[in-house]
Coordinates of C-alpha atoms and ligand atoms in Angstrom, one line a residue:
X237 CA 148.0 163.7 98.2
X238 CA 150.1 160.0 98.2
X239 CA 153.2 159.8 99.2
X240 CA 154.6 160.3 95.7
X241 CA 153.1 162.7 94.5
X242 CA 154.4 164.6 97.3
X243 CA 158.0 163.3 96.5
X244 CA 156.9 164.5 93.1
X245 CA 156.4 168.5 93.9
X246 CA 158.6 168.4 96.8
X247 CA 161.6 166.6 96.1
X248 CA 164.3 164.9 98.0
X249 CA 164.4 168.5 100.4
X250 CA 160.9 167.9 101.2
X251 CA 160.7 168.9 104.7
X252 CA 158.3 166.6 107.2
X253 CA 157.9 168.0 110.7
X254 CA 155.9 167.0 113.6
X255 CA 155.5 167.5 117.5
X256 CA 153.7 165.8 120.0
X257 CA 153.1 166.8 123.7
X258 CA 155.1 165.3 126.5
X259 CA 151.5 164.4 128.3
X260 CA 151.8 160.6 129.8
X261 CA 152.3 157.8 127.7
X262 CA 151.4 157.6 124.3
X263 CA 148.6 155.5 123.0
X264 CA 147.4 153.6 120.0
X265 CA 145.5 157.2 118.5
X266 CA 148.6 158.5 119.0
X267 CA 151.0 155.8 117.4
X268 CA 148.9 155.3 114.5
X269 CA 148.0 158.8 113.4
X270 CA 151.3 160.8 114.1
X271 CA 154.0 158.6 115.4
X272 CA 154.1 156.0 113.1
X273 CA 153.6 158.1 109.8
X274 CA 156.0 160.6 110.9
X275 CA 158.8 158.4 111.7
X276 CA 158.1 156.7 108.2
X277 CA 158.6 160.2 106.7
X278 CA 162.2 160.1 107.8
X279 CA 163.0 158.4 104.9
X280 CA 161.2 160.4 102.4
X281 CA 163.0 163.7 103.2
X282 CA 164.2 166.0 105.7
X283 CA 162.3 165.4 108.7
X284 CA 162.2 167.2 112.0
X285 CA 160.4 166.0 115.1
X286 CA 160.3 167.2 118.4
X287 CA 158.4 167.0 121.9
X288 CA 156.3 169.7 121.9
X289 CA 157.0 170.7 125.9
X290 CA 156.4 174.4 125.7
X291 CA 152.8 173.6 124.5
X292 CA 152.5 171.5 127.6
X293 CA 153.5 174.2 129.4
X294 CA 149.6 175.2 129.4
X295 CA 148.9 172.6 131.5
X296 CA 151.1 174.0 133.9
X297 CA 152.2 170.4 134.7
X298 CA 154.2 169.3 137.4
X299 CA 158.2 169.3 137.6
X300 CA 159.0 165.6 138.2
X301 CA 155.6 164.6 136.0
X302 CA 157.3 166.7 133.0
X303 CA 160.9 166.3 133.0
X304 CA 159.8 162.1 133.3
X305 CA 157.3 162.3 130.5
X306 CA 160.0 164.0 128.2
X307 CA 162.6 161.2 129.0
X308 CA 159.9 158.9 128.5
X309 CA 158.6 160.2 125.4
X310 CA 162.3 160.7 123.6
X311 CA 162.4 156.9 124.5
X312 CA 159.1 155.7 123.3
X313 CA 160.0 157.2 119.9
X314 CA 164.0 156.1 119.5
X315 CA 162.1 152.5 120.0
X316 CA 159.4 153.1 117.7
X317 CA 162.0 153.5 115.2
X318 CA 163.0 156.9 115.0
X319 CA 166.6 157.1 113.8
X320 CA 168.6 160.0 114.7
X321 CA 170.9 159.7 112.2
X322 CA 168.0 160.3 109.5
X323 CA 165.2 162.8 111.6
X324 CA 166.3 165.8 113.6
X325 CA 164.8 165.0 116.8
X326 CA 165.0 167.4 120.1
X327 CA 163.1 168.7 122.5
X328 CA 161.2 172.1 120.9
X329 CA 162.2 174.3 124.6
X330 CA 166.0 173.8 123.4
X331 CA 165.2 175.9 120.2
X332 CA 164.7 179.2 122.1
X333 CA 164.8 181.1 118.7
X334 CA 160.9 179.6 118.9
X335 CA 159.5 182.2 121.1
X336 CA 160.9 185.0 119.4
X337 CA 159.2 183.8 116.2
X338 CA 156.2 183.4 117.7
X339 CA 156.2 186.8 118.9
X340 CA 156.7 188.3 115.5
X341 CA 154.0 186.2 114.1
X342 CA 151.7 186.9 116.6
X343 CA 151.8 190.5 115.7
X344 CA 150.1 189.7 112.1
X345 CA 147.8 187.1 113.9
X346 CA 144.2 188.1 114.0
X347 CA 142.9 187.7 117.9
X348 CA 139.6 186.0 115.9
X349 CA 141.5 183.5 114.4
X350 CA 142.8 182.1 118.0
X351 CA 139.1 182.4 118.8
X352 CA 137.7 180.3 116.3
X353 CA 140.2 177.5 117.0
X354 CA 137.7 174.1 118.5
X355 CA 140.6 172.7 120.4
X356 CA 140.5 176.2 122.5
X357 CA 136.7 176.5 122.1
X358 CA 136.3 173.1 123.7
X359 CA 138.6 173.2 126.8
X360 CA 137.0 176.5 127.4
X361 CA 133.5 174.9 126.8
X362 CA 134.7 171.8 129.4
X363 CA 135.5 174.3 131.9
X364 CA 139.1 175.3 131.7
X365 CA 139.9 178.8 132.8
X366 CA 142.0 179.3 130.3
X367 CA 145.6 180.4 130.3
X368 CA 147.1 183.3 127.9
X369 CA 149.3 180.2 126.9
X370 CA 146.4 178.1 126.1
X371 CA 144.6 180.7 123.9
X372 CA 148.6 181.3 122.5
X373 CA 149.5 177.8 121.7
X374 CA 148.4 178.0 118.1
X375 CA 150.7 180.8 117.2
X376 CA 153.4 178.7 119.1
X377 CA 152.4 175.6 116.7
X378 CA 152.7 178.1 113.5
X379 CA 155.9 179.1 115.0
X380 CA 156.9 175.5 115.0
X381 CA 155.8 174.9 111.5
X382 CA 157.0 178.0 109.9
X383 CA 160.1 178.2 111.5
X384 CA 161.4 174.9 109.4
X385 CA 159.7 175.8 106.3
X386 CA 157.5 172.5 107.0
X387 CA 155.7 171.6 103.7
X388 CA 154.3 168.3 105.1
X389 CA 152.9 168.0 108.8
X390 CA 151.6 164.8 109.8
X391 CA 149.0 165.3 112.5
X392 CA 145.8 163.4 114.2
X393 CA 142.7 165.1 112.3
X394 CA 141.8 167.4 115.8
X395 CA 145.4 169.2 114.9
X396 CA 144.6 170.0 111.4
X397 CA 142.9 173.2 112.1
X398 CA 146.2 174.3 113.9
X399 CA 148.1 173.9 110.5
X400 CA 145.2 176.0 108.6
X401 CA 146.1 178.1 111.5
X402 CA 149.9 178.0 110.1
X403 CA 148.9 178.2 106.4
X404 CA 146.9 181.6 107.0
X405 CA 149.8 183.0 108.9
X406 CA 152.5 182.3 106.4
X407 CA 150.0 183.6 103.7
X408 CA 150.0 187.0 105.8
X409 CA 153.4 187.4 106.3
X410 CA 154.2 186.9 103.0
X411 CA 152.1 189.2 101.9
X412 CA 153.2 192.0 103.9
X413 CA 156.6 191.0 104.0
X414 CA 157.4 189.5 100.9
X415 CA 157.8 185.8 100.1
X416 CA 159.4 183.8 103.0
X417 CA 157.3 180.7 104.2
X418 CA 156.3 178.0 101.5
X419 CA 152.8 177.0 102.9
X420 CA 152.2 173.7 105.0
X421 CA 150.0 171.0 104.3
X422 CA 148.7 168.9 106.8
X423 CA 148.7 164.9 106.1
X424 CA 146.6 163.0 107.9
X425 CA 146.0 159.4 107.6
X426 CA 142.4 158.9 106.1
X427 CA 142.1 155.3 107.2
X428 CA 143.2 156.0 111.1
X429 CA 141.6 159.5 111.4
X430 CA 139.7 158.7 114.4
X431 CA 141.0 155.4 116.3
X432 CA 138.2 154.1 118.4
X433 CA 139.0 153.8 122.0
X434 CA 137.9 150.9 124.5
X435 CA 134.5 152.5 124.8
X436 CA 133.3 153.4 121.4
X437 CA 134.4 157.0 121.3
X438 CA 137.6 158.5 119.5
X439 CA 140.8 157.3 121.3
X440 CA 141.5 160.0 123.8
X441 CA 143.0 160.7 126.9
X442 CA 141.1 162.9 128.0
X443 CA 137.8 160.3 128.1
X444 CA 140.0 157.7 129.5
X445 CA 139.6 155.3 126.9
X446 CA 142.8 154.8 125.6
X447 CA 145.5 151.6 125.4
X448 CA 148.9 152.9 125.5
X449 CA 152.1 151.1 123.9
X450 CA 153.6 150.5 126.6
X451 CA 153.5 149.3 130.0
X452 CA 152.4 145.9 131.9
X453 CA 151.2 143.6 129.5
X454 CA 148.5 142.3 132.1
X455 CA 146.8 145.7 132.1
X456 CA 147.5 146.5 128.6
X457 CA 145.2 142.6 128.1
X458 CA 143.0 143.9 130.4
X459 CA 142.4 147.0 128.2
X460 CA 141.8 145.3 125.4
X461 CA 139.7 142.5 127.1
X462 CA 137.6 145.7 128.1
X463 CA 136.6 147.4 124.6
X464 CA 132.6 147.4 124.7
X465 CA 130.6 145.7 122.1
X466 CA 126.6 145.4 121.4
X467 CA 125.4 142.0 123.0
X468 CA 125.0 140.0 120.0
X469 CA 125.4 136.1 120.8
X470 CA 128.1 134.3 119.5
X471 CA 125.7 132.3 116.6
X472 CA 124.9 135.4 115.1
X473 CA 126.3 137.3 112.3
X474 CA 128.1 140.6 112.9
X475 CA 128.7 143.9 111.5
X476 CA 132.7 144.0 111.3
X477 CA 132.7 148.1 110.3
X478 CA 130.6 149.3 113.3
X479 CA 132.8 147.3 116.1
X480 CA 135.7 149.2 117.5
X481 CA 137.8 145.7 118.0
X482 CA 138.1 145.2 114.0
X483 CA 138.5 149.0 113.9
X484 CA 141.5 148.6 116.1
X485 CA 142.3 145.4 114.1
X486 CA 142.3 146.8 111.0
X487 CA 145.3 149.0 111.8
X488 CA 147.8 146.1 112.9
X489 CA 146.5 143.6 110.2
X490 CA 147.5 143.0 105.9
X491 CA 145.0 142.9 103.8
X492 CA 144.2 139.3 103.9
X493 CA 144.0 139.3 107.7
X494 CA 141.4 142.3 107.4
X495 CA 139.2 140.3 104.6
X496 CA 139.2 136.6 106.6
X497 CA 138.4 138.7 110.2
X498 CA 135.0 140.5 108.4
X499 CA 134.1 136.9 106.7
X500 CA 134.5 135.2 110.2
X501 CA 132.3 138.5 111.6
X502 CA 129.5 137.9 109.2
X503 CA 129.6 134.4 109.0
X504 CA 128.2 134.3 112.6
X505 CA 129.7 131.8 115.2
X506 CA 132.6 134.3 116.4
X507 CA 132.9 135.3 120.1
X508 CA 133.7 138.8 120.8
X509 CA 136.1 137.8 123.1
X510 CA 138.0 135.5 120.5
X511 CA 138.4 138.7 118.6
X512 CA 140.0 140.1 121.1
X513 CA 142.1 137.8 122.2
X514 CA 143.3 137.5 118.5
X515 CA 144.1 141.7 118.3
X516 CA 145.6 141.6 121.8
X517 CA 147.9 138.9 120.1
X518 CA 148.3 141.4 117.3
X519 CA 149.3 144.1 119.8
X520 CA 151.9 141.4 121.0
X521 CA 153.8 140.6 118.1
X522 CA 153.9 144.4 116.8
X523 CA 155.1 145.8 120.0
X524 CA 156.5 143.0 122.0
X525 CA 160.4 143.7 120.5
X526 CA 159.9 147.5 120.6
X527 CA 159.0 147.0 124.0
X528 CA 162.8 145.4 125.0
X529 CA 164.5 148.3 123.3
X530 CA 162.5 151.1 124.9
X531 CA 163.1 149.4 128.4
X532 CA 167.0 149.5 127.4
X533 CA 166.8 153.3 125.9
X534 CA 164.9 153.8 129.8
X535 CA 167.4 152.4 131.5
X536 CA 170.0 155.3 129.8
X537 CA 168.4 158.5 130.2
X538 CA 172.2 160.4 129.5
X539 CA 172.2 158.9 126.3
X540 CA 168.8 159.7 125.6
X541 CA 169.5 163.0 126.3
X542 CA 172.6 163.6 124.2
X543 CA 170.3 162.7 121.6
X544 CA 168.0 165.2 122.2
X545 CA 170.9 167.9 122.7
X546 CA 172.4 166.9 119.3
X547 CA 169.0 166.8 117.7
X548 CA 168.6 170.6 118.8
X549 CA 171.7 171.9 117.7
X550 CA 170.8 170.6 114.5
X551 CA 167.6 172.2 114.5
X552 CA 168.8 175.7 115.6
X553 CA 170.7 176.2 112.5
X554 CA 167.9 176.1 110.7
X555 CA 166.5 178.0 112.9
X556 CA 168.6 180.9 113.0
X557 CA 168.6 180.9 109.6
X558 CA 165.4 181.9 109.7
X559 CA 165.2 183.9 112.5
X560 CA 167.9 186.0 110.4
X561 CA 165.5 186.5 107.4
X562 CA 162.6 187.1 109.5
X563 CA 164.0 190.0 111.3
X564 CA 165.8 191.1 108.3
X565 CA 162.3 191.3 106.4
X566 CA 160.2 192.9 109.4
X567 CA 162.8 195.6 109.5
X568 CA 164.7 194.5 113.2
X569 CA 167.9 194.8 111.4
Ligands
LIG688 N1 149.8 170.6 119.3 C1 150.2 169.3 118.9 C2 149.5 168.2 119.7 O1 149.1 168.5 120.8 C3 151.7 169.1 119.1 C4 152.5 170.1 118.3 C5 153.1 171.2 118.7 C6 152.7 170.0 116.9 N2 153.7 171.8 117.6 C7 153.4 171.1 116.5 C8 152.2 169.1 115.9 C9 153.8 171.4 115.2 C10 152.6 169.4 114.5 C11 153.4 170.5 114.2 O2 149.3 167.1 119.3

């Protein structure tokens, strides 16, 4: 679905919301698959976005590491362009209306639905003992989801299974409850689906492969100066769709810069390390005056988190609006 057409069956209450983990500094997968088209959305409707810090909780990180990577986070965001004034933003723990919702909805949640989930399937193939939380965390996502009557979630493509997740629980409790959820869809971003990280694979932490926004620019160069290639020679012609620095390219570029870079690729006679140079100068320009305003937003971590505060009162009307309903309809009250 576009962007209009969404507008279209949605209207001007459509509601956009989206989380993301407070986990270390975010990186290029992350800005280009959820960041980026989330805070976009907050001009489309009513858009709610939060750190996700109770689902880090399963990581059982520690208590410096966390509260930091919140602050850090909330900042990375504001200078991204989130605008308060337009998005709801807060931190999901201040909402504790949350984990009474999830309870209730894990009562309708089949335990084989948690157990076909890859993201849990994986970690426990990688060798994670896993955590109640861990195996929980989806219910906690629906609980997110559900608990704004989201219609639009813009996630990476490994979270869309979580919204399915969502979808089949707000199908059950509406069936045994009676009509209360409308029914998320996820939106992912076709054309940045998998980001390619300096080694070839999908952009990811956890394979160490990933370029973050922010940070010094030296090592941030270095990173890019790093992304592997084959070992074609500089004469020769080159196949611009199976190199991860026009992948990467591709997402900071127009159109006409996208069409010129896969001539100059297959017209032979580029260096791979031009290339680079040129989308590390890409990187530059794109993130070089969010960088100043995150470094001021760092520097105020009280105003930072009056944002956050005020961003969660917001949110909890909602959300005790439909706490209300929910117990109302289970029969709590
Ligand atoms: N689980 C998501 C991630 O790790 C973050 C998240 C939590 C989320 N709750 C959400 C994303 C609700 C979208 C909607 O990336």
């Amino acid at each position: 679905m576009n962007d209009r057409s969404q507008k279209q069956i949605y209207g001007k209450n459509m509601r956009i919301l989206s989380g993301i983990q407070p986990t270390g500094a975010p990186h290029l997968g992350n800005y280009f698959a959820m960041m980026k088209p989330a805070i976009e959305l907050q001009n489309q409707g009513e858009a709610f976005l939060f750190i996700a810090d109770y689902h880090t909780l399963t990581t059982t990180p520690n208590h410096n590491t966390l509260r930091k990577q919140i602050t850090e986070l909330a900042a990375d965001f504001l200078a991204c362009g989130l605008n308060p004034e337009k998005a709801i933003f807060f931190r999901q723990s201040d909402v504790p209306e949350l984990t009474e919702l999830t309870w209730i909805l894990s009562c309708i949640t089949p335990v084989g639905l948690l157990e076909r989930c890859h993201s849990y399937k994986d970690k426990v193939a990688n060798g994670i003992a896993p955590n109640c939380g861990l195996f929980f965390y989806p219910v906690l996502m629906s609980a997110d989801i559900l608990m704004y009557k989201s219609n639009i979630v813009p996630v990476g493509k490994d979270q869309k299974q979580h919204v399915e997740v969502a979808r089949d629980i707000a199908i059950k409790f509406n069936n045994i409850y009676g009509e209360t959820f409308p029914l998320p869809e996820p939106q992912i971003k076709e054309n940045v689906a998998t980001i390619s990280g300096t080694d070839g694979r999908k952009m990811s932490k956890s394979y160490g492969n990933t370029i973050p926004l922010f940070g010094n620019e030296n090592q941030i160069k270095k990173l890019f100066m790093k992304i592997v290639t084959d070992s074609k020679t500089p004469e020769e012609s080159k196949d611009p769709d199976s190199c991860s620095i026009f992948a990467l390219y591709k997402l900071f570029a127009n159109e006409r810069q996208i069409e010129e870079m896969a001539a100059r690729y297959r017209a032979g006679g580029l260096m791979y390390g031009t290339a680079k140079q040129e989308l590390f100068e890409m990187y530059k320009v794109h993130f070089t005056p969010l960088r100043e305003k995150r470094e001021e937003l760092v520097a105020d971590p009280q105003y930072i988190e009056s944002i956050l505060r005020n961003g969660a009162e917001k949110a909890a009307i909602t959300a005790k609006k439909t706490m209300e309903e929910v117990k109302e309809k289970v029969g709590l009250r």
